[in-house]
Amino acid sequence: MSKKDKIVYQIYPKSYQDSNHDGWGDIQGVISRLDYLKELGINYIWFNPMIVSPQRDNGYDVADYRNFDPRYGTMEDFEELASEAKKRGIDIMFDMVFNHTSTEHEWFKRALAGEEKYKNYYIWKKGKAPGVPPNNWQSKFAGSAWEYVEKFDEWYLHLFDVTQADLNWENPEVRKECADIVNFWRSKGVHGFRFDVINLISKSGYDDDPNEYDGRQFYTDGPREHEFLKELNRNSFGQDEDHLTVGEMSSTTIANCVGYAGEDSNELDMVFSFHHLKVDYKNQMKWELQDPDIMALKRLLTQWQLGMQEKNAWNALFWNCHDQPRSVSRFGNDKEYRKESAKMLAAAIHMLRGTPYIYQGEEIGMPNAYFTDIHEYVDVESTNIYDVLLKEGKSEEEVLHILQERSRDNARTPMQWDDTENAGFSDVTPWLRTAGSYKEVNVKDTLKDPDSIFRFYQELIRMRKEMPVVQEGLFRPLLEDHEKVFAYERKYGDESLICINNFFGEETEAELPLEGYEILLSNYKDAVLADRIVLRPYETIIAYKK
Ligand code: GLC
């Protein structure tokens, strides 16, 4: 199965490389960096949306599904990119945002103009009383999930920003439009697709959430979800032998994901789930800080590995993406042990069963942006929550600290290519400020260092491409009660691979039967194997026996 030797690299195009001096990344910029990606060894690139959008949510508010935003380039640029990538053994994955469109999309404009056909593309309800929305559901970007339109005396649903109106998947015409869009990109040679928040498309009941929560129980993993995905598969990408698909699943369950990404369920190839990235949310609240709960992290990763494996389903493996703060700042130590902890995190995730995703800059250990002024933030979620938290009575200092830890802009700052102004991303002021770390953390210096995080990623990637035990091996947790170490075995025939990871900046002991094993990779040069090992700060060891 082709997905098993894939390593996907995620590019946030707006921040990768500017080639035409406007402070925005673009397609030609990416083309100029393909040799770098080839050297890293990845074989797929997922691009965040580059199509026409007012950019209220950086491309996740789509105004036209079939044309590039000219700031990224043209269809010809894309064709060049695809062919240059192919020459380097790299395929392309596009982001399909089908839960909602921008209110600037022609469909929504025609809906507002009163065309019944297009009105039915969206979700409209009467309010409970004048000025009172249909129910108490909350937008994921703060505030009510409903917006009133006087002309119809109705409200439309927007689970995200008010400019992102939810599509009505109950309408077969909407489902056909979405399949047609996938087919359009297939005809352009794209065979990889990432489906944005795709487990939110089947809504059920529009009652108040009695838990006074946000309503997610009514629209997450809804009743027709699997049916819709099977239909989309059948009518579009499923017609290609060599497709690669991943669904972004919000607040989902293993029980649902074994269907979404089951070997024979004819839905998707794999899923992103996020539970392991909430272990530093206090009481499950994103804007309340706590140190990561490593026992919870171990438990969740283990449950998802075992739960998916048992039903022959497949996980996407990741710490980072454009919506998450940088993992080295979050689960590692981006100061004293930046290199050690970045490598440890990489090994811990890459040796699991599933397909690894690397987010741009992760391979050089880019830390959080640590902005100190609200005006440095662009992300709509961050600027919305800033106001909400201040209203709730938090001090500005507290709120800025929360954003330093949690804002999505931590991931979105320009890629750090070198130590010149704007980090080699652009020669003019970028759309989002460059993070201050670029002088110490950049590609140019990294490539000179034989012991770099980049070289470590290269090794992990090589191992996945070459070793059946990494591609296929069965996962088994080890040291489940150890409070500091996440360790597991992958087993394939008579081959065994053990990955041992110290998640803390202090020494810790671990007992494992390692007789006959040899070290394949470690972040300490003088790592040794023994039945009782003393692991140094953030030490990782990948051991192998045949
Ligand atoms: C997904 C995207 C995120 C976007 C949201 C709404 O979570 O990854 O960036 O804001 O969906 O489309």
Coordinates of C-alpha atoms and ligand atoms in Angstrom, one line a residue:
M1 CA 0.0 0.0 0.0
S2 CA 1.5 3.2 -1.1
K3 CA 0.8 5.3 2.0
K4 CA 3.1 3.2 4.1
D5 CA 6.4 4.6 2.7
K6 CA 5.2 8.2 2.4
I7 CA 6.5 11.2 4.4
V8 CA 4.5 14.3 3.9
Y9 CA 5.9 17.8 4.3
Q10 CA 3.5 20.6 4.9
I11 CA 4.0 23.9 3.3
Y12 CA 2.2 27.0 4.4
P13 CA 2.7 28.8 1.1
K14 CA 2.1 32.3 2.4
S15 CA 5.2 31.9 4.6
Y16 CA 7.5 29.6 2.7
Q17 CA 9.4 31.7 0.1
D18 CA 8.6 35.0 -1.6
S19 CA 10.0 35.2 -5.1
N20 CA 8.3 38.5 -6.4
H21 CA 9.1 40.9 -3.6
D22 CA 5.6 41.4 -2.1
G23 CA 6.2 39.8 1.3
W24 CA 4.0 36.8 0.4
G25 CA 5.2 33.3 -0.3
D26 CA 4.4 32.0 -3.8
I27 CA 4.6 29.1 -6.1
Q28 CA 7.8 30.1 -7.8
G29 CA 9.3 30.5 -4.3
V30 CA 8.5 26.9 -3.5
I31 CA 10.0 25.8 -6.8
S32 CA 13.2 27.4 -5.8
R33 CA 13.3 25.3 -2.6
L34 CA 12.5 21.9 -4.1
D35 CA 16.1 20.8 -4.0
Y36 CA 16.1 21.5 -0.3
L37 CA 13.1 19.2 0.1
K38 CA 14.6 16.6 -2.0
E39 CA 17.6 16.6 0.2
L40 CA 15.4 16.2 3.2
G41 CA 14.0 13.2 1.5
I42 CA 10.2 13.7 1.8
N43 CA 8.0 12.4 -1.0
Y44 CA 4.8 14.4 -0.7
I45 CA 4.0 18.0 -0.1
W46 CA 0.7 19.2 1.3
F47 CA 0.0 22.8 0.5
N48 CA -2.4 24.9 2.5
P49 CA -4.9 26.6 0.2
M50 CA -3.5 28.9 -2.5
I51 CA -6.9 29.5 -4.2
V52 CA -8.9 32.7 -4.3
S53 CA -9.8 33.9 -0.9
P54 CA -10.3 37.2 1.0
Q55 CA -7.7 35.7 3.4
R56 CA -9.8 36.4 6.5
D57 CA -8.8 32.9 7.6
N58 CA -5.7 32.6 5.3
G59 CA -7.3 30.6 2.5
Y60 CA -9.7 28.6 4.5
D61 CA -12.3 31.1 3.5
V62 CA -12.5 30.0 -0.2
A63 CA -14.0 32.4 -2.7
D64 CA -13.2 30.3 -5.8
Y65 CA -12.2 26.7 -5.7
R66 CA -10.6 26.5 -9.2
N67 CA -8.3 29.4 -9.5
F68 CA -5.1 30.4 -7.7
D69 CA -5.0 33.6 -5.8
P70 CA -2.7 35.7 -8.1
R71 CA -0.5 36.5 -5.1
Y72 CA 0.6 32.8 -5.2
G73 CA 0.9 32.6 -9.0
T74 CA -0.8 31.1 -11.9
M75 CA -2.0 27.7 -13.2
E76 CA 1.2 27.7 -15.4
D77 CA 3.3 28.2 -12.3
F78 CA 1.5 25.3 -10.6
E79 CA 2.1 23.1 -13.6
E80 CA 5.8 23.9 -13.5
L81 CA 5.8 23.2 -9.7
A82 CA 4.1 19.8 -10.2
S83 CA 6.5 18.7 -12.9
E84 CA 9.6 20.0 -11.1
A85 CA 8.4 18.2 -7.9
K86 CA 7.7 15.0 -9.9
K87 CA 11.3 15.1 -11.2
R88 CA 12.4 15.0 -7.6
G89 CA 10.1 12.1 -6.7
I90 CA 7.7 14.4 -4.9
D91 CA 3.9 14.3 -5.2
I92 CA 1.4 17.0 -4.3
M93 CA -1.5 17.2 -1.9
F94 CA -4.0 20.0 -2.0
D95 CA -6.3 21.2 0.8
M96 CA -10.0 20.9 0.1
V97 CA -12.1 23.1 2.3
F98 CA -15.6 21.7 2.0
N99 CA -17.3 22.4 5.3
H100 CA -17.8 26.0 4.4
T101 CA -17.1 28.7 1.8
S102 CA -16.2 32.3 2.2
T103 CA -19.2 34.6 2.1
E104 CA -17.4 36.1 -0.9
H105 CA -18.0 32.9 -2.8
E106 CA -20.3 33.3 -5.8
W107 CA -22.7 30.7 -4.3
F108 CA -23.1 32.7 -1.1
K109 CA -23.5 35.9 -3.0
R110 CA -26.2 34.4 -5.2
A111 CA -27.9 33.0 -2.0
L112 CA -28.0 36.4 -0.5
A113 CA -29.4 37.7 -3.8
G114 CA -32.3 35.4 -3.2
E115 CA -31.6 32.6 -5.7
E116 CA -33.3 29.6 -4.0
K117 CA -30.9 27.1 -5.6
Y118 CA -27.9 28.7 -3.9
K119 CA -29.7 29.5 -0.7
N120 CA -30.1 25.7 -0.3
Y121 CA -26.3 25.4 -0.5
Y122 CA -26.1 26.8 3.0
I123 CA -27.8 26.3 6.3
W124 CA -30.5 28.8 7.3
K125 CA -32.8 28.7 10.3
K126 CA -35.3 31.0 12.0
G127 CA -34.2 32.6 15.2
K128 CA -35.8 31.6 18.5
A129 CA -37.2 35.1 19.0
P130 CA -36.3 38.5 17.4
G131 CA -32.6 39.0 17.8
V132 CA -32.1 35.5 19.3
P133 CA -30.1 33.0 17.3
P134 CA -31.7 29.5 16.4
N135 CA -29.6 27.8 19.2
N136 CA -26.7 28.3 21.6
W137 CA -24.0 26.8 19.4
Q138 CA -20.7 28.7 19.5
S139 CA -18.3 29.5 16.7
K140 CA -14.9 27.8 17.0
F141 CA -13.5 31.3 16.6
A142 CA -15.6 32.8 19.5
G143 CA -19.2 34.2 19.6
S144 CA -22.4 32.7 18.3
A145 CA -22.2 30.3 15.4
W146 CA -25.2 32.1 13.7
E147 CA -25.4 35.3 11.7
Y148 CA -28.6 37.1 11.1
V149 CA -29.7 38.2 7.6
E150 CA -32.5 40.7 7.7
K151 CA -33.6 40.2 4.2
F152 CA -34.7 36.6 4.9
D153 CA -35.3 37.1 8.6
E154 CA -33.1 34.0 9.0
W155 CA -29.7 33.1 10.4
Y156 CA -27.0 31.2 8.6
L157 CA -24.6 28.8 10.3
H158 CA -20.9 29.5 10.5
L159 CA -19.0 27.1 12.8
F160 CA -15.9 29.2 12.1
D161 CA -15.6 32.9 11.3
V162 CA -18.7 34.9 10.3
T163 CA -17.3 35.1 6.8
Q164 CA -17.1 31.2 6.6
A165 CA -20.7 30.0 5.9
D166 CA -21.3 26.3 6.5
L167 CA -22.3 24.3 3.4
N168 CA -25.4 22.2 3.4
W169 CA -24.2 18.7 2.7
E170 CA -27.8 17.3 2.9
N171 CA -28.2 18.9 -0.5
P172 CA -27.0 16.5 -3.2
E173 CA -26.0 19.4 -5.4
V174 CA -23.5 20.6 -2.8
R175 CA -22.0 17.1 -2.7
K176 CA -21.7 17.0 -6.4
E177 CA -20.1 20.4 -6.5
C178 CA -17.4 19.1 -4.1
A179 CA -16.8 16.0 -6.0
D180 CA -16.5 18.1 -9.2
I181 CA -13.9 20.3 -7.5
V182 CA -11.8 17.3 -6.5
N183 CA -12.1 16.0 -10.1
F184 CA -11.0 19.4 -11.4
W185 CA -7.8 19.2 -9.5
R186 CA -7.3 15.5 -10.4
S187 CA -7.5 16.6 -14.0
K188 CA -4.6 19.0 -13.2
G189 CA -2.6 16.1 -11.9
V190 CA -3.3 16.3 -8.2
H191 CA -3.9 13.0 -6.5
G192 CA -3.3 13.9 -2.9
F193 CA -6.1 15.6 -0.9
R194 CA -6.4 16.8 2.6
F195 CA -10.0 17.5 3.7
D196 CA -10.4 20.3 6.1
V197 CA -12.5 19.7 9.2
I198 CA -14.3 17.0 7.2
N199 CA -16.0 15.3 10.1
L200 CA -18.2 18.4 10.6
I201 CA -20.1 18.2 7.4
S202 CA -23.1 16.0 8.6
K203 CA -25.1 18.1 11.1
S204 CA -28.0 16.6 13.0
G205 CA -30.7 18.3 15.0
Y206 CA -30.4 22.0 15.7
D207 CA -31.2 21.9 19.4
D208 CA -29.6 23.9 22.1
D209 CA -26.6 22.2 23.6
P210 CA -27.9 21.3 27.0
N211 CA -24.4 21.1 28.4
E212 CA -24.2 24.8 27.7
Y213 CA -21.1 23.8 25.8
D214 CA -20.6 24.8 22.2
G215 CA -22.9 22.4 20.3
R216 CA -20.2 20.2 18.9
Q217 CA -22.1 17.0 19.8
F218 CA -24.7 17.9 17.1
Y219 CA -22.3 18.4 14.2
T220 CA -19.2 16.3 15.0
D221 CA -19.0 12.8 13.4
G222 CA -22.6 13.3 12.4
P223 CA -25.1 10.6 11.2
R224 CA -24.4 10.7 7.5
E225 CA -20.6 11.4 7.7
H226 CA -19.5 7.9 6.6
E227 CA -22.0 7.9 3.8
F228 CA -20.9 11.3 2.5
L229 CA -17.2 10.3 2.5
K230 CA -17.9 7.0 0.7
E231 CA -19.8 8.9 -1.9
L232 CA -17.1 11.5 -2.3
N233 CA -14.5 8.7 -2.6
R234 CA -16.6 6.9 -5.2
N235 CA -17.3 10.0 -7.3
S236 CA -13.8 11.5 -7.2
F237 CA -10.4 10.5 -5.8
G238 CA -11.3 6.8 -5.3
Q239 CA -11.1 6.5 -9.1
D240 CA -7.3 6.9 -8.9
E241 CA -5.2 3.9 -7.9
D242 CA -2.5 6.1 -6.4
H243 CA -4.5 8.7 -4.4
L244 CA -3.4 9.8 -0.9
T245 CA -6.1 11.3 1.3
V246 CA -6.2 12.5 4.8
G247 CA -9.1 13.9 6.7
E248 CA -8.8 16.5 9.4
M249 CA -11.0 15.2 12.2
S250 CA -12.1 17.6 14.9
S251 CA -12.9 16.2 18.4
T252 CA -13.4 12.8 16.9
T253 CA -13.3 9.2 18.3
I254 CA -11.4 6.1 17.5
A255 CA -14.7 4.3 16.8
N256 CA -15.4 6.8 14.0
C257 CA -11.8 7.0 12.7
V258 CA -11.6 3.2 12.1
G259 CA -14.3 3.8 9.5
Y260 CA -12.9 7.1 8.1
A261 CA -9.5 5.5 7.6
G262 CA -10.2 1.8 7.5
E263 CA -8.3 -0.3 5.0
D264 CA -11.5 -1.5 3.4
S265 CA -14.0 1.2 4.2
N266 CA -13.5 3.2 1.0
E267 CA -13.5 6.5 2.8
L268 CA -10.0 8.1 3.3
D269 CA -6.5 6.8 3.6
M270 CA -5.8 8.3 7.1
V271 CA -6.9 10.8 9.7
F272 CA -5.5 13.7 11.7
S273 CA -6.9 13.5 15.2
F274 CA -6.0 16.1 17.9
H275 CA -6.5 14.6 21.3
H276 CA -2.7 14.2 21.9
L277 CA -2.4 18.0 21.3
K278 CA -4.7 18.9 24.1
V279 CA -2.7 17.5 27.0
D280 CA -1.6 21.0 27.9
Y281 CA -5.1 22.4 27.8
K282 CA -6.3 22.9 31.4
N283 CA -9.8 21.3 31.6
Q284 CA -9.8 20.8 27.9
M285 CA -9.8 24.6 27.4
K286 CA -7.5 25.8 24.7
W287 CA -6.9 29.2 26.3
E288 CA -6.1 27.9 29.7
L289 CA -2.4 27.0 30.1
Q290 CA -0.9 24.0 31.9
D291 CA 2.3 22.0 31.5
P292 CA 1.8 19.1 29.2
D293 CA 0.6 16.0 31.0
I294 CA 3.0 13.4 29.6
M295 CA 1.1 10.4 31.1
A296 CA -2.0 11.6 29.3
L297 CA 0.0 12.1 26.1
K298 CA 1.4 8.5 26.3
R299 CA -2.0 7.1 27.0
L300 CA -3.6 8.9 24.1
L301 CA -0.9 8.1 21.6
T302 CA -1.0 4.4 22.7
Q303 CA -4.8 4.2 22.5
W304 CA -4.9 5.6 19.0
Q305 CA -2.0 3.4 17.9
L306 CA -3.7 0.2 19.3
G307 CA -7.3 1.2 18.4
M308 CA -6.5 2.0 14.8
Q309 CA -4.2 -1.0 14.4
E310 CA -6.7 -3.4 15.8
K311 CA -9.2 -2.5 13.0
N312 CA -6.5 -2.1 10.3
A313 CA -7.0 1.6 10.1
W314 CA -4.3 4.3 9.6
N315 CA -3.2 7.4 11.5
A316 CA -1.5 10.5 10.3
L317 CA 1.4 11.2 12.7
F318 CA 2.2 14.8 13.7
W319 CA 3.1 17.3 16.3
N320 CA 2.9 20.4 14.2
C321 CA 0.8 22.0 11.6
H322 CA -0.3 25.6 10.8
D323 CA -2.9 25.5 13.6
Q324 CA -0.6 24.4 16.4
P325 CA 2.2 26.1 18.4
R326 CA 5.7 24.8 17.7
S327 CA 6.2 21.4 19.3
V328 CA 9.8 22.1 20.4
S329 CA 8.5 25.0 22.5
R330 CA 5.5 23.0 23.8
F331 CA 6.7 19.5 24.5
G332 CA 10.5 20.1 24.4
N333 CA 12.8 22.9 25.6
D334 CA 13.5 25.5 23.0
K335 CA 16.4 27.0 25.0
E336 CA 18.8 24.7 26.8
Y337 CA 17.9 21.5 24.9
R338 CA 16.4 22.8 21.6
K339 CA 18.4 20.3 19.5
E340 CA 18.0 17.3 21.8
S341 CA 14.3 17.8 22.4
A342 CA 13.5 18.5 18.8
K343 CA 15.2 15.3 17.8
M344 CA 13.6 13.3 20.5
L345 CA 10.1 14.5 19.5
A346 CA 10.9 13.6 15.9
A347 CA 11.9 10.1 16.7
A348 CA 9.0 9.5 19.1
I349 CA 6.4 10.4 16.4
H350 CA 8.2 9.1 13.2
M351 CA 8.7 5.6 14.4
L352 CA 5.0 5.1 15.2
R353 CA 2.6 3.2 12.9
G354 CA 1.1 5.6 10.4
T355 CA 2.2 8.3 8.0
P356 CA 4.4 11.1 9.4
Y357 CA 3.8 14.8 8.5
I358 CA 6.5 17.4 8.9
Y359 CA 5.5 21.0 9.2
Q360 CA 7.8 23.6 7.5
G361 CA 10.5 24.6 9.9
E362 CA 10.1 21.7 12.2
E363 CA 13.0 20.0 10.5
I364 CA 15.3 22.8 11.8
G365 CA 13.6 23.1 15.2
M366 CA 11.9 26.4 14.8
P367 CA 10.5 27.6 18.1
N368 CA 7.4 29.7 18.8
A369 CA 7.3 33.3 17.6
Y370 CA 7.0 34.9 21.1
F371 CA 5.4 38.1 19.9
T372 CA 5.0 40.7 22.5
D373 CA 2.4 43.0 21.0
I374 CA -1.1 42.1 19.8
H375 CA -0.5 44.1 16.7
E376 CA 2.0 41.6 15.6
Y377 CA -0.7 38.9 15.3
V378 CA -2.7 38.4 12.1
D379 CA -4.6 35.2 12.8
V380 CA -8.4 35.8 13.2
E381 CA -8.7 33.2 16.0
S382 CA -6.0 35.0 18.0
T383 CA -7.3 38.5 17.5
N384 CA -10.9 37.4 18.3
I385 CA -9.8 35.6 21.5
Y386 CA -7.7 38.5 22.6
D387 CA -10.8 40.6 22.9
V388 CA -12.8 37.8 24.5
L389 CA -10.2 37.1 27.2
L390 CA -9.7 40.8 28.0
K391 CA -13.5 41.1 28.4
E392 CA -13.4 38.2 30.7
G393 CA -11.1 40.2 33.0
K394 CA -7.7 38.8 32.2
S395 CA -4.9 41.4 32.1
E396 CA -3.2 42.3 28.8
E397 CA 0.0 40.7 30.0
E398 CA -1.7 37.4 30.8
V399 CA -3.5 37.3 27.4
L400 CA -0.3 38.0 25.5
H401 CA 1.4 35.2 27.4
I402 CA -1.4 32.9 26.5
L403 CA -1.0 33.8 22.8
Q404 CA 2.7 33.3 23.0
E405 CA 1.9 29.7 24.0
R406 CA -1.2 29.0 21.9
S407 CA -1.6 31.3 18.9
R408 CA -1.6 29.7 15.5
D409 CA 0.7 32.5 14.3
N410 CA 3.5 30.7 16.2
A411 CA 3.5 28.2 13.3
R412 CA 2.9 30.7 10.6
T413 CA 5.8 33.1 10.8
P414 CA 8.1 33.1 7.7
M415 CA 10.3 30.1 7.1
Q416 CA 13.8 30.8 8.4
W417 CA 16.2 30.3 5.6
D418 CA 19.2 32.4 6.7
D419 CA 20.2 35.1 9.2
T420 CA 19.6 38.1 6.9
E421 CA 16.7 40.5 7.5
N422 CA 13.3 38.7 7.1
A423 CA 15.3 35.4 7.3
G424 CA 15.7 35.1 3.6
F425 CA 12.0 34.6 3.2
S426 CA 11.5 38.0 1.4
D427 CA 13.4 41.2 0.8
V428 CA 10.5 43.3 1.8
T429 CA 8.4 43.3 5.0
P430 CA 6.5 40.0 5.2
W431 CA 2.8 39.7 5.7
L432 CA 3.5 38.3 9.2
R433 CA 6.5 39.3 11.2
T434 CA 9.5 37.0 11.2
A435 CA 10.2 35.4 14.5
G436 CA 13.2 36.7 16.4
S437 CA 14.9 33.3 16.5
Y438 CA 16.0 33.4 12.8
K439 CA 19.5 34.5 13.7
E440 CA 20.2 31.3 15.6
V441 CA 17.7 29.0 13.9
N442 CA 17.9 28.9 10.1
V443 CA 18.4 26.5 7.2
K444 CA 21.7 27.9 6.1
D445 CA 23.4 27.3 9.4
T446 CA 21.6 24.0 9.9
L447 CA 23.0 22.6 6.6
K448 CA 26.5 23.2 7.8
D449 CA 26.1 21.2 10.9
P450 CA 26.6 17.5 10.5
D451 CA 24.8 16.9 13.8
S452 CA 21.8 19.0 12.9
I453 CA 18.1 18.4 13.5
F454 CA 17.7 18.4 9.7
R455 CA 20.2 15.4 9.4
F456 CA 18.3 13.6 12.1
Y457 CA 15.0 14.0 10.1
Q458 CA 16.9 12.8 7.1
E459 CA 17.7 9.6 8.9
L460 CA 14.2 9.1 10.2
I461 CA 12.9 9.6 6.6
R462 CA 15.4 7.2 5.2
M463 CA 14.4 4.6 7.7
R464 CA 10.7 4.9 6.8
K465 CA 11.4 4.5 3.2
E466 CA 13.7 1.5 3.6
M467 CA 12.6 -0.5 6.5
P468 CA 9.5 -2.7 6.4
V469 CA 9.4 -2.7 10.2
V470 CA 8.9 1.0 10.2
Q471 CA 6.3 0.8 7.5
E472 CA 4.4 -2.2 8.6
G473 CA 5.5 -3.3 12.0
L474 CA 2.9 -3.9 14.8
F475 CA 2.9 -1.4 17.6
R476 CA 3.2 -2.5 21.2
P477 CA 3.6 0.0 24.1
L478 CA 6.5 -0.5 26.6
L479 CA 7.0 1.0 30.0
E480 CA 3.4 2.2 30.2
D481 CA 3.7 3.2 33.8
H482 CA 6.9 5.1 33.5
E483 CA 6.3 8.8 34.2
K484 CA 9.0 10.2 32.1
V485 CA 9.6 7.8 29.2
F486 CA 7.5 7.0 26.2
A487 CA 8.7 3.8 24.7
Y488 CA 7.3 1.3 22.3
E489 CA 8.2 -1.6 20.0
R490 CA 7.4 -2.1 16.4
K491 CA 7.5 -5.8 15.3
Y492 CA 7.6 -7.2 11.9
G493 CA 8.3 -10.9 11.4
D494 CA 11.5 -11.5 13.3
E495 CA 12.5 -7.9 13.2
S496 CA 12.0 -5.7 16.3
L497 CA 12.5 -2.0 16.6
I498 CA 12.3 -0.2 20.0
C499 CA 12.0 3.5 20.3
I500 CA 12.8 5.0 23.8
N501 CA 12.1 8.6 24.5
N502 CA 12.8 10.7 27.6
F503 CA 10.3 13.6 27.6
F504 CA 12.0 15.5 30.3
G505 CA 15.0 17.7 30.8
E506 CA 16.4 15.5 33.6
E507 CA 18.0 12.1 33.7
T508 CA 15.8 9.1 34.2
E509 CA 16.3 5.4 34.4
A510 CA 14.5 2.8 32.2
E511 CA 14.6 -0.9 32.3
L512 CA 14.1 -2.8 29.1
P513 CA 15.3 -6.2 27.8
L514 CA 17.6 -4.9 25.1
E515 CA 20.0 -7.9 24.7
G516 CA 20.9 -8.4 21.1
Y517 CA 19.7 -4.9 20.0
E518 CA 21.9 -2.4 18.3
I519 CA 21.4 1.4 18.2
L520 CA 20.2 2.7 14.8
L521 CA 19.8 6.3 15.8
S522 CA 20.1 8.5 18.9
N523 CA 20.4 12.2 19.7
Y524 CA 23.4 11.5 21.9
K525 CA 26.6 10.3 20.1
D526 CA 27.7 8.1 23.0
A527 CA 24.3 6.5 23.7
V528 CA 24.6 2.9 25.0
L529 CA 22.2 0.0 25.4
A530 CA 21.8 -1.9 28.6
D531 CA 19.0 -3.6 30.4
R532 CA 18.9 -0.6 32.8
I533 CA 19.7 2.6 30.9
V534 CA 20.2 6.0 32.3
L535 CA 18.6 8.4 29.8
R536 CA 19.9 11.9 29.6
P537 CA 17.8 15.0 29.1
Y538 CA 15.4 14.4 26.2
E539 CA 17.5 11.4 25.1
T540 CA 16.0 9.2 22.4
I541 CA 17.3 5.9 21.2
I542 CA 16.0 3.8 18.4
A543 CA 17.2 0.2 18.8
Y544 CA 16.9 -2.7 16.4
K545 CA 17.2 -6.5 16.4
K546 CA 16.7 -9.1 13.8
Ligands
GLC1 C1 -9.0 23.8 9.9 C2 -7.8 24.5 9.3 C3 -7.8 25.8 10.0 C4 -9.0 26.6 9.6 C5 -10.3 25.8 10.0 C6 -11.5 26.4 9.3 O1 -9.0 23.5 11.2 O2 -6.7 23.7 9.5 O3 -6.6 26.5 9.7 O4 -9.0 27.8 10.3 O5 -10.2 24.5 9.6 O6 -11.4 26.1 7.9

